Amino acid sequence: MRARHERLPFDSALYRDLFCDRDTAKLFTDSAEIRAMLLVEGALAKAQGGLGIIPAEAGNAIHRAALEAQIDPGALAGATGENGVSVPALVTAFRAEIGDPEAAHYVHWGTTSQDIIDTALILRLRQALLRIETGISKFCNLLAEHSQVHAQTPMAGRTYGQHATPTSFGAVTANWGQPFLTHLDRLEGLRPRLLTVSLSGAAGTGAALGPDLPELTRALADALGLQTGPAPWHSKRDQIAELASWLTLVTGSCGKLGEDLLRLTQTEIAEIDLGAAGASSTMPQKQNPVGPSVLVALAHHTAALNGAMQGAMLHPHQRDGAAWFTEWLSLPAMIMGAAKAVHLAADLAETMLPNPDRMAANMEGRLGLIHAEALSFALATKMPRPDAQRKIKEFCAEAQAKGTPLPVLFAAAFPEIDTHAATASLGQAPEIARAFALAVTAQAAAKTSA
């Protein structure tokens, strides 16, 4: 029997390679959850033994058993359905695995189910966030290469789907990547607030956990490589909501890449070749932009789940079931979706092939009208700005009526103005591209030296 949560399509044998990052998904199987909870139970018992809260021999025995025990998730299903949590059944099964009735007596001493489940979640989130961070770093490095190489590769800038003014492909890739540098900074700030143990007992007071709860909490945190928080967080879920928001920002930025690639790979535009694309069942000529479509879908899905996660901050009194269950239903899918999104984005950045010739042709193909703003400012050196704007509007209408490029009409009317110089500028686009590439290098160096 497979040990897993049924979180389709993330756990679907059919769809998992479309929507799911397999290595991250492994952290959210039933087996991984049970393993993490046992690690917490074992580390807690050893810490309690070391502080004399329970016999040291019992603490060591429980810790050893927790590293070796194999418990079938399916055997816990019935009791979990009745209790709403898996820990009571897990503790019963674990005690049977220990084989020492005296030591087994001290399993789960003074703690509560939420302490174990939440701390086990944090252990898995730590690994998942590291994987997401690795994907973001790879993505940024690849975009930095594109930005550096194509800092001055001209292409049409588009607003409302229409040609606006020229930009460069390097500036476009920098715009895709820049938010992720901020996401990495946000993650560094989030980690200390998120990666903390939960140890506060049934109602958050730690009444049954011994005379020095802060000391025990520090010992458990040290054993698990986590931190201690400023207060019990059974019903204080702001750091979990913050994580959900961060995941939504990450997948949203990936979705922005997807939206742009869907348009830039359109047959009529064709400024980027994805390098690898999906096949149609009936149209042999098609190369469907599957990857970009997945990025957009994951962004929408994560944003929808984030609404549930923000609502799940409302944990009444000292503990709550409904809000907690909402987290269980939503957060794993958000984590798996974000991990898939960043690694897929990196794959797309690695395989996509820009087409500079097509970019240039598209930009100039509409009679050079994209240069209207630049030419109006060039003309404003010769006449008042309103008059220059009015004259360029007349030229635009004439260009469309006669099929003569706007720069040609302008050069004929104002030979004293260097038309080529006026239309060759990309503004700050090259500097934007190079600045991003430098920022990626600087952030990586800072992380290495930290």
Short mmCIF file of C-alpha atoms in Angstrom, two decimals:
data_model
loop_
_atom_site.label_atom_id
_atom_site.label_comp_id
_atom_site.label_asym_id
_atom_site.label_seq_id
_atom_site.Cartn_x
_atom_site.Cartn_y
_atom_site.Cartn_z
CA MET A 1 0.00 0.00 0.00
CA ARG A 2 1.34 3.43 -0.93
CA ALA A 3 1.88 5.82 1.94
CA ARG A 4 0.74 9.22 0.78
CA HIS A 5 -1.76 12.02 1.08
CA GLU A 6 -4.27 12.22 -1.76
CA ARG A 7 -3.55 15.80 -2.81
CA LEU A 8 -4.33 15.50 -6.48
CA PRO A 9 -2.92 16.43 -8.88
CA PHE A 10 0.29 16.87 -6.88
CA ASP A 11 0.22 13.21 -5.87
CA SER A 12 -1.16 11.87 -9.14
CA ALA A 13 0.90 9.32 -11.03
CA LEU A 14 -0.58 10.84 -14.19
CA TYR A 15 -0.07 14.55 -13.49
CA ARG A 16 2.78 14.73 -10.97
CA ASP A 17 5.45 15.56 -13.56
CA LEU A 18 3.28 18.37 -14.91
CA PHE A 19 2.52 20.17 -11.66
CA CYS A 20 4.77 18.75 -8.96
CA ASP A 21 8.42 18.86 -7.94
CA ARG A 22 9.03 15.27 -6.87
CA ASP A 23 11.79 15.93 -4.36
CA THR A 24 9.64 18.47 -2.55
CA ALA A 25 6.57 16.23 -2.73
CA LYS A 26 8.48 13.52 -0.86
CA LEU A 27 8.50 15.79 2.19
CA PHE A 28 4.71 15.75 2.30
CA THR A 29 3.99 12.05 2.10
CA ASP A 30 2.41 10.34 5.09
CA SER A 31 5.64 8.46 5.70
CA ALA A 32 7.68 11.68 5.76
CA GLU A 33 5.23 13.29 8.16
CA ILE A 34 5.34 10.32 10.53
CA ARG A 35 9.13 10.19 10.34
CA ALA A 36 9.34 13.88 11.24
CA MET A 37 6.93 13.47 14.16
CA LEU A 38 8.96 10.56 15.50
CA LEU A 39 12.12 12.65 15.27
CA VAL A 40 10.43 15.32 17.36
CA GLU A 41 9.17 12.79 19.91
CA GLY A 42 12.63 11.26 20.17
CA ALA A 43 14.45 14.57 20.46
CA LEU A 44 11.99 15.77 23.09
CA ALA A 45 12.40 12.64 25.20
CA LYS A 46 16.19 12.88 25.05
CA ALA A 47 16.06 16.55 26.04
CA GLN A 48 13.70 15.76 28.91
CA GLY A 49 16.00 12.96 30.04
CA GLY A 50 18.99 15.27 29.96
CA LEU A 51 17.18 17.78 32.17
CA GLY A 52 15.91 15.16 34.61
CA ILE A 53 12.25 15.66 33.70
CA ILE A 54 12.06 11.96 32.83
CA PRO A 55 14.63 9.23 33.53
CA ALA A 56 17.66 9.67 31.30
CA GLU A 57 17.62 5.97 30.37
CA ALA A 58 14.04 6.27 29.18
CA GLY A 59 14.83 9.39 27.18
CA ASN A 60 17.74 7.70 25.43
CA ALA A 61 15.69 4.58 24.71
CA ILE A 62 12.86 6.61 23.22
CA HIS A 63 15.31 8.61 21.13
CA ARG A 64 16.95 5.45 19.74
CA ALA A 65 13.59 3.86 18.99
CA ALA A 66 12.37 7.00 17.21
CA LEU A 67 15.25 6.70 14.75
CA GLU A 68 14.40 3.11 13.92
CA ALA A 69 10.63 2.72 14.24
CA GLN A 70 8.63 1.96 11.10
CA ILE A 71 4.94 2.71 11.48
CA ASP A 72 2.33 2.10 8.80
CA PRO A 73 0.34 5.28 8.11
CA GLY A 74 -2.68 3.24 7.09
CA ALA A 75 -2.83 1.67 10.53
CA LEU A 76 -3.37 5.14 12.02
CA ALA A 77 -6.11 6.23 9.63
CA GLY A 78 -9.14 5.10 11.60
CA ALA A 79 -8.08 6.72 14.85
CA THR A 80 -6.99 9.86 13.03
CA GLY A 81 -10.43 10.13 11.48
CA GLU A 82 -11.99 9.95 14.93
CA ASN A 83 -9.50 12.14 16.82
CA GLY A 84 -8.84 14.75 14.16
CA VAL A 85 -5.09 14.33 14.71
CA SER A 86 -2.71 11.46 14.09
CA VAL A 87 -0.58 11.79 17.21
CA PRO A 88 -2.64 9.74 19.72
CA ALA A 89 -2.59 6.72 17.42
CA LEU A 90 1.05 7.36 16.54
CA VAL A 91 2.06 7.45 20.22
CA THR A 92 0.22 4.19 20.88
CA ALA A 93 1.93 2.49 17.94
CA PHE A 94 5.31 3.95 18.85
CA ARG A 95 5.09 2.74 22.45
CA ALA A 96 4.51 -0.76 21.14
CA GLU A 97 7.58 -0.44 18.94
CA ILE A 98 9.87 0.54 21.83
CA GLY A 99 9.55 -2.82 23.54
CA ASP A 100 10.44 -1.40 26.96
CA PRO A 101 7.24 -0.71 28.93
CA GLU A 102 9.03 1.47 31.46
CA ALA A 103 10.59 3.70 28.79
CA ALA A 104 7.42 3.67 26.68
CA HIS A 105 5.56 5.15 29.62
CA TYR A 106 7.47 8.45 29.09
CA VAL A 107 6.73 8.88 25.38
CA HIS A 108 4.98 12.21 24.66
CA TRP A 109 5.52 13.35 28.24
CA GLY A 110 3.69 16.61 29.00
CA THR A 111 3.39 17.71 25.39
CA THR A 112 0.39 17.87 23.07
CA SER A 113 -0.42 16.79 19.52
CA GLN A 114 -0.06 20.27 18.08
CA ASP A 115 3.47 20.65 19.45
CA ILE A 116 4.52 17.48 17.66
CA ILE A 117 2.67 18.13 14.40
CA ASP A 118 3.70 21.77 14.07
CA THR A 119 7.36 21.13 14.91
CA ALA A 120 7.42 18.20 12.48
CA LEU A 121 5.97 20.51 9.83
CA ILE A 122 8.73 23.04 10.45
CA LEU A 123 11.39 20.36 9.98
CA ARG A 124 9.96 19.58 6.57
CA LEU A 125 9.42 23.22 5.64
CA ARG A 126 13.09 23.88 6.35
CA GLN A 127 14.06 21.36 3.68
CA ALA A 128 11.39 22.51 1.25
CA LEU A 129 12.42 26.16 1.54
CA LEU A 130 16.03 25.23 0.90
CA ARG A 131 14.98 23.49 -2.29
CA ILE A 132 12.90 26.47 -3.40
CA GLU A 133 15.78 28.81 -2.59
CA THR A 134 18.14 26.68 -4.70
CA GLY A 135 15.73 26.88 -7.62
CA ILE A 136 15.42 30.65 -7.31
CA SER A 137 19.20 31.08 -7.23
CA LYS A 138 19.63 28.98 -10.35
CA PHE A 139 16.89 30.92 -12.11
CA CYS A 140 18.45 34.28 -11.21
CA ASN A 141 21.88 33.17 -12.42
CA LEU A 142 20.45 32.09 -15.77
CA LEU A 143 18.51 35.32 -16.21
CA ALA A 144 21.61 37.30 -15.27
CA GLU A 145 23.43 35.66 -18.19
CA HIS A 146 20.63 36.62 -20.57
CA SER A 147 20.59 40.15 -19.17
CA GLN A 148 24.31 40.60 -19.64
CA VAL A 149 24.42 39.14 -23.15
CA HIS A 150 21.30 40.90 -24.39
CA ALA A 151 21.60 44.20 -22.55
CA GLN A 152 21.51 46.02 -25.89
CA THR A 153 19.43 43.60 -27.96
CA PRO A 154 16.52 45.82 -29.05
CA MET A 155 12.94 44.65 -28.94
CA ALA A 156 9.54 46.25 -28.73
CA GLY A 157 8.34 47.29 -25.32
CA ARG A 158 4.61 46.66 -25.06
CA THR A 159 1.92 48.24 -22.92
CA TYR A 160 -1.70 47.04 -23.02
CA GLY A 161 -0.44 44.50 -25.58
CA GLN A 162 0.55 47.25 -28.03
CA HIS A 163 3.94 48.54 -29.15
CA ALA A 164 5.02 51.35 -26.81
CA THR A 165 8.72 52.29 -26.99
CA PRO A 166 11.85 50.20 -27.60
CA THR A 167 13.46 48.25 -24.78
CA SER A 168 16.06 45.48 -24.74
CA PHE A 169 15.67 41.77 -24.19
CA GLY A 170 18.21 42.06 -21.38
CA ALA A 171 15.98 44.57 -19.60
CA VAL A 172 13.03 42.21 -20.02
CA THR A 173 14.90 39.30 -18.46
CA ALA A 174 16.10 41.61 -15.68
CA ASN A 175 12.49 42.54 -15.01
CA TRP A 176 11.64 38.84 -14.73
CA GLY A 177 14.46 38.22 -12.32
CA GLN A 178 14.54 41.31 -10.11
CA PRO A 179 11.59 40.30 -7.90
CA PHE A 180 13.33 37.06 -7.03
CA LEU A 181 16.26 38.89 -5.47
CA THR A 182 13.73 40.54 -3.18
CA HIS A 183 12.07 37.18 -2.54
CA LEU A 184 15.41 35.79 -1.37
CA ASP A 185 15.83 38.76 0.97
CA ARG A 186 12.32 38.21 2.30
CA LEU A 187 13.10 34.54 2.89
CA GLU A 188 16.14 35.43 4.99
CA GLY A 189 13.91 37.60 7.14
CA LEU A 190 11.18 34.98 7.36
CA ARG A 191 13.31 32.02 8.40
CA PRO A 192 14.00 33.10 12.01
CA ARG A 193 10.30 33.75 12.57
CA LEU A 194 9.18 30.52 10.93
CA LEU A 195 11.75 27.85 11.78
CA THR A 196 10.95 27.57 15.47
CA VAL A 197 9.89 24.68 17.66
CA SER A 198 6.40 24.48 19.09
CA LEU A 199 6.45 23.34 22.70
CA SER A 200 3.77 24.77 24.95
CA GLY A 201 1.45 21.94 25.92
CA ALA A 202 -2.28 21.55 25.89
CA ALA A 203 -3.34 25.20 26.28
CA GLY A 204 -0.10 27.04 25.60
CA THR A 205 1.07 27.25 29.20
CA GLY A 206 3.43 24.26 29.27
CA ALA A 207 1.99 23.28 32.65
CA ALA A 208 2.95 19.61 32.32
CA LEU A 209 6.33 20.11 30.67
CA GLY A 210 8.44 20.68 33.76
CA PRO A 211 9.59 23.59 35.92
CA ASP A 212 11.80 25.30 33.31
CA LEU A 213 9.99 25.31 29.97
CA PRO A 214 12.36 27.84 28.32
CA GLU A 215 15.33 25.58 29.10
CA LEU A 216 13.55 22.52 27.70
CA THR A 217 12.47 24.45 24.61
CA ARG A 218 16.07 25.54 23.98
CA ALA A 219 17.29 21.97 24.36
CA LEU A 220 14.70 20.69 21.88
CA ALA A 221 15.46 23.48 19.43
CA ASP A 222 19.20 22.77 19.62
CA ALA A 223 18.61 19.06 19.05
CA LEU A 224 16.52 19.73 15.95
CA GLY A 225 18.58 22.62 14.59
CA LEU A 226 15.66 25.03 14.98
CA GLN A 227 15.11 28.19 16.97
CA THR A 228 12.91 29.16 19.88
CA GLY A 229 10.08 31.59 19.29
CA PRO A 230 9.08 34.57 21.43
CA ALA A 231 5.76 33.03 22.46
CA PRO A 232 3.60 29.91 22.08
CA TRP A 233 2.19 29.74 18.58
CA HIS A 234 -0.65 27.23 18.75
CA SER A 235 -3.04 30.03 17.83
CA LYS A 236 -0.51 32.68 16.73
CA ARG A 237 -0.22 31.85 13.06
CA ASP A 238 1.18 35.04 11.58
CA GLN A 239 4.44 33.37 10.58
CA ILE A 240 2.54 30.61 8.75
CA ALA A 241 0.41 33.22 6.99
CA GLU A 242 3.61 35.10 6.13
CA LEU A 243 5.03 31.94 4.57
CA ALA A 244 1.85 31.51 2.52
CA SER A 245 2.15 35.11 1.32
CA TRP A 246 5.78 34.56 0.37
CA LEU A 247 4.91 31.44 -1.60
CA THR A 248 2.21 33.41 -3.39
CA LEU A 249 4.70 36.14 -4.30
CA VAL A 250 7.16 33.57 -5.62
CA THR A 251 4.65 31.71 -7.77
CA GLY A 252 3.16 35.03 -8.90
CA SER A 253 6.55 36.18 -10.16
CA CYS A 254 6.94 32.84 -11.94
CA GLY A 255 3.49 33.36 -13.41
CA LYS A 256 4.59 36.74 -14.77
CA LEU A 257 7.37 34.95 -16.65
CA GLY A 258 4.81 32.44 -17.92
CA GLU A 259 2.42 35.14 -19.13
CA ASP A 260 5.15 36.92 -21.06
CA LEU A 261 6.48 33.72 -22.60
CA LEU A 262 3.00 32.73 -23.74
CA ARG A 263 2.85 35.95 -25.71
CA LEU A 264 6.43 36.14 -26.93
CA THR A 265 6.20 32.61 -28.33
CA GLN A 266 2.95 33.26 -30.21
CA THR A 267 3.18 32.41 -33.91
CA GLU A 268 2.66 36.04 -34.91
CA ILE A 269 5.38 37.31 -32.53
CA ALA A 270 7.87 34.39 -32.26
CA GLU A 271 10.54 36.41 -30.48
CA ILE A 272 11.44 33.48 -28.22
CA ASP A 273 11.77 29.78 -28.95
CA LEU A 274 11.28 27.68 -25.83
CA GLY A 275 13.70 25.03 -27.02
CA ALA A 276 11.37 22.33 -25.72
CA ALA A 277 7.61 22.43 -25.98
CA GLY A 278 4.54 20.22 -25.88
CA ALA A 279 3.01 18.32 -28.75
CA SER A 280 -0.56 18.49 -30.00
CA SER A 281 -2.59 15.30 -30.40
CA THR A 282 -3.84 16.34 -33.81
CA MET A 283 -1.78 19.28 -35.16
CA PRO A 284 1.76 18.16 -36.01
CA GLN A 285 3.04 21.69 -36.61
CA LYS A 286 2.35 22.88 -33.06
CA GLN A 287 4.81 23.31 -30.21
CA ASN A 288 2.61 24.20 -27.28
CA PRO A 289 4.07 26.43 -24.52
CA VAL A 290 3.24 23.93 -21.79
CA GLY A 291 5.81 25.16 -19.28
CA PRO A 292 4.66 28.79 -19.33
CA SER A 293 1.05 27.64 -19.06
CA VAL A 294 1.90 25.59 -15.96
CA LEU A 295 3.56 28.64 -14.37
CA VAL A 296 0.43 30.72 -14.89
CA ALA A 297 -1.84 27.98 -13.56
CA LEU A 298 0.31 27.45 -10.47
CA ALA A 299 0.30 31.18 -9.78
CA HIS A 300 -3.51 31.29 -9.91
CA HIS A 301 -3.82 28.14 -7.79
CA THR A 302 -1.43 29.37 -5.12
CA ALA A 303 -3.14 32.75 -4.95
CA ALA A 304 -6.47 31.02 -4.39
CA LEU A 305 -5.06 28.84 -1.61
CA ASN A 306 -3.46 31.89 -0.03
CA GLY A 307 -6.93 33.27 0.60
CA ALA A 308 -7.69 30.20 2.67
CA MET A 309 -4.36 30.46 4.49
CA GLN A 310 -4.88 34.08 5.46
CA GLY A 311 -8.31 33.17 6.76
CA ALA A 312 -6.72 30.37 8.75
CA MET A 313 -4.99 32.95 10.94
CA LEU A 314 -8.28 33.10 12.86
CA HIS A 315 -7.58 30.47 15.53
CA PRO A 316 -10.03 31.22 18.36
CA HIS A 317 -8.90 30.95 21.98
CA GLN A 318 -5.73 28.94 22.71
CA ARG A 319 -6.13 26.22 20.06
CA ASP A 320 -8.50 25.46 17.21
CA GLY A 321 -9.24 22.59 14.89
CA ALA A 322 -10.97 24.12 11.88
CA ALA A 323 -8.35 26.78 11.15
CA TRP A 324 -5.56 24.26 11.69
CA PHE A 325 -7.19 21.77 9.30
CA THR A 326 -7.44 24.53 6.70
CA GLU A 327 -3.65 24.87 6.84
CA TRP A 328 -3.25 21.13 6.31
CA LEU A 329 -5.47 21.28 3.23
CA SER A 330 -3.74 24.31 1.70
CA LEU A 331 -0.10 24.72 2.68
CA PRO A 332 1.40 21.49 1.26
CA ALA A 333 -0.05 22.23 -2.17
CA MET A 334 1.33 25.76 -2.02
CA ILE A 335 4.80 24.50 -1.12
CA MET A 336 4.81 21.84 -3.83
CA GLY A 337 3.45 24.30 -6.40
CA ALA A 338 6.07 26.93 -5.56
CA ALA A 339 8.89 24.40 -5.77
CA LYS A 340 7.67 23.21 -9.15
CA ALA A 341 7.28 26.79 -10.37
CA VAL A 342 10.82 27.95 -9.55
CA HIS A 343 12.49 24.84 -10.95
CA LEU A 344 10.35 24.98 -14.09
CA ALA A 345 11.17 28.68 -14.46
CA ALA A 346 14.86 27.84 -14.24
CA ASP A 347 14.44 25.13 -16.88
CA LEU A 348 12.71 27.61 -19.19
CA ALA A 349 15.42 30.22 -18.64
CA GLU A 350 18.05 27.62 -19.48
CA THR A 351 16.44 26.33 -22.69
CA MET A 352 14.74 29.40 -24.17
CA LEU A 353 16.32 30.91 -27.28
CA PRO A 354 15.73 34.59 -28.02
CA ASN A 355 15.39 35.55 -31.68
CA PRO A 356 17.00 39.00 -32.08
CA ASP A 357 16.24 39.15 -35.81
CA ARG A 358 12.56 38.58 -35.15
CA MET A 359 12.60 41.14 -32.34
CA ALA A 360 14.07 43.74 -34.70
CA ALA A 361 11.69 42.86 -37.50
CA ASN A 362 8.64 43.10 -35.23
CA MET A 363 9.80 46.42 -33.86
CA GLU A 364 10.35 48.03 -37.26
CA GLY A 365 7.65 46.12 -39.13
CA ARG A 366 4.83 48.44 -38.12
CA LEU A 367 6.21 51.36 -40.10
CA GLY A 368 8.54 52.36 -37.27
CA LEU A 369 5.64 53.84 -35.33
CA ILE A 370 7.28 52.61 -32.12
CA HIS A 371 9.70 55.55 -32.47
CA ALA A 372 6.95 58.19 -32.29
CA GLU A 373 7.76 59.26 -28.74
CA ALA A 374 11.50 59.52 -29.40
CA LEU A 375 10.92 61.54 -32.57
CA SER A 376 8.49 63.87 -30.83
CA PHE A 377 11.14 64.71 -28.23
CA ALA A 378 13.76 65.17 -30.93
CA LEU A 379 11.44 67.55 -32.73
CA ALA A 380 10.72 69.39 -29.48
CA THR A 381 14.25 70.78 -29.70
CA LYS A 382 13.07 72.74 -32.74
CA MET A 383 9.57 73.78 -31.70
CA PRO A 384 7.27 73.83 -28.65
CA ARG A 385 6.49 70.37 -27.30
CA PRO A 386 2.72 70.50 -28.04
CA ASP A 387 3.46 71.46 -31.65
CA ALA A 388 6.01 68.65 -31.93
CA GLN A 389 3.50 66.10 -30.62
CA ARG A 390 0.86 67.32 -33.03
CA LYS A 391 3.28 67.11 -35.97
CA ILE A 392 4.33 63.54 -35.09
CA LYS A 393 0.66 62.51 -34.86
CA GLU A 394 0.20 63.84 -38.38
CA PHE A 395 3.24 61.87 -39.54
CA CYS A 396 1.87 58.69 -37.90
CA ALA A 397 -1.42 59.07 -39.77
CA GLU A 398 0.43 59.73 -43.02
CA ALA A 399 2.70 56.71 -42.50
CA GLN A 400 -0.30 54.42 -42.09
CA ALA A 401 -2.14 55.95 -45.02
CA LYS A 402 0.82 55.77 -47.44
CA GLY A 403 2.64 52.75 -46.03
CA THR A 404 5.79 54.85 -45.61
CA PRO A 405 7.80 54.31 -42.40
CA LEU A 406 7.54 57.11 -39.86
CA PRO A 407 11.34 57.63 -39.62
CA VAL A 408 11.49 58.10 -43.40
CA LEU A 409 8.82 60.79 -43.33
CA PHE A 410 10.49 62.48 -40.41
CA ALA A 411 13.96 62.45 -41.99
CA ALA A 412 12.59 63.97 -45.20
CA ALA A 413 10.84 66.77 -43.33
CA PHE A 414 13.62 67.50 -40.85
CA PRO A 415 16.96 66.55 -42.42
CA GLU A 416 18.82 68.66 -39.88
CA ILE A 417 17.82 66.24 -37.09
CA ASP A 418 19.76 62.98 -36.80
CA THR A 419 16.85 60.54 -37.17
CA HIS A 420 19.01 57.49 -36.63
CA ALA A 421 20.36 58.78 -33.34
CA ALA A 422 16.86 59.69 -32.21
CA THR A 423 15.48 56.22 -32.92
CA ALA A 424 18.48 54.17 -31.76
CA SER A 425 18.20 54.92 -28.07
CA LEU A 426 17.02 52.20 -25.69
CA GLY A 427 16.88 54.59 -22.77
CA GLN A 428 18.04 52.99 -19.53
CA ALA A 429 17.28 49.44 -20.71
CA PRO A 430 20.95 48.37 -21.07
CA GLU A 431 21.81 49.79 -17.65
CA ILE A 432 18.80 48.05 -16.09
CA ALA A 433 19.95 44.74 -17.57
CA ARG A 434 23.55 45.08 -16.43
CA ALA A 435 22.56 46.30 -12.98
CA PHE A 436 20.49 43.18 -12.46
CA ALA A 437 23.35 40.92 -13.52
CA LEU A 438 25.64 42.68 -11.05
CA ALA A 439 23.03 42.43 -8.30
CA VAL A 440 22.78 38.66 -8.79
CA THR A 441 26.54 38.32 -8.50
CA ALA A 442 26.66 40.54 -5.43
CA GLN A 443 23.86 38.68 -3.66
CA ALA A 444 25.50 35.33 -4.32
CA ALA A 445 28.83 36.63 -3.01
CA ALA A 446 27.21 38.02 0.10
CA LYS A 447 25.53 34.69 0.82
CA THR A 448 28.79 32.81 0.32
CA SER A 449 30.65 35.06 2.75
CA ALA A 450 27.88 35.08 5.36
#
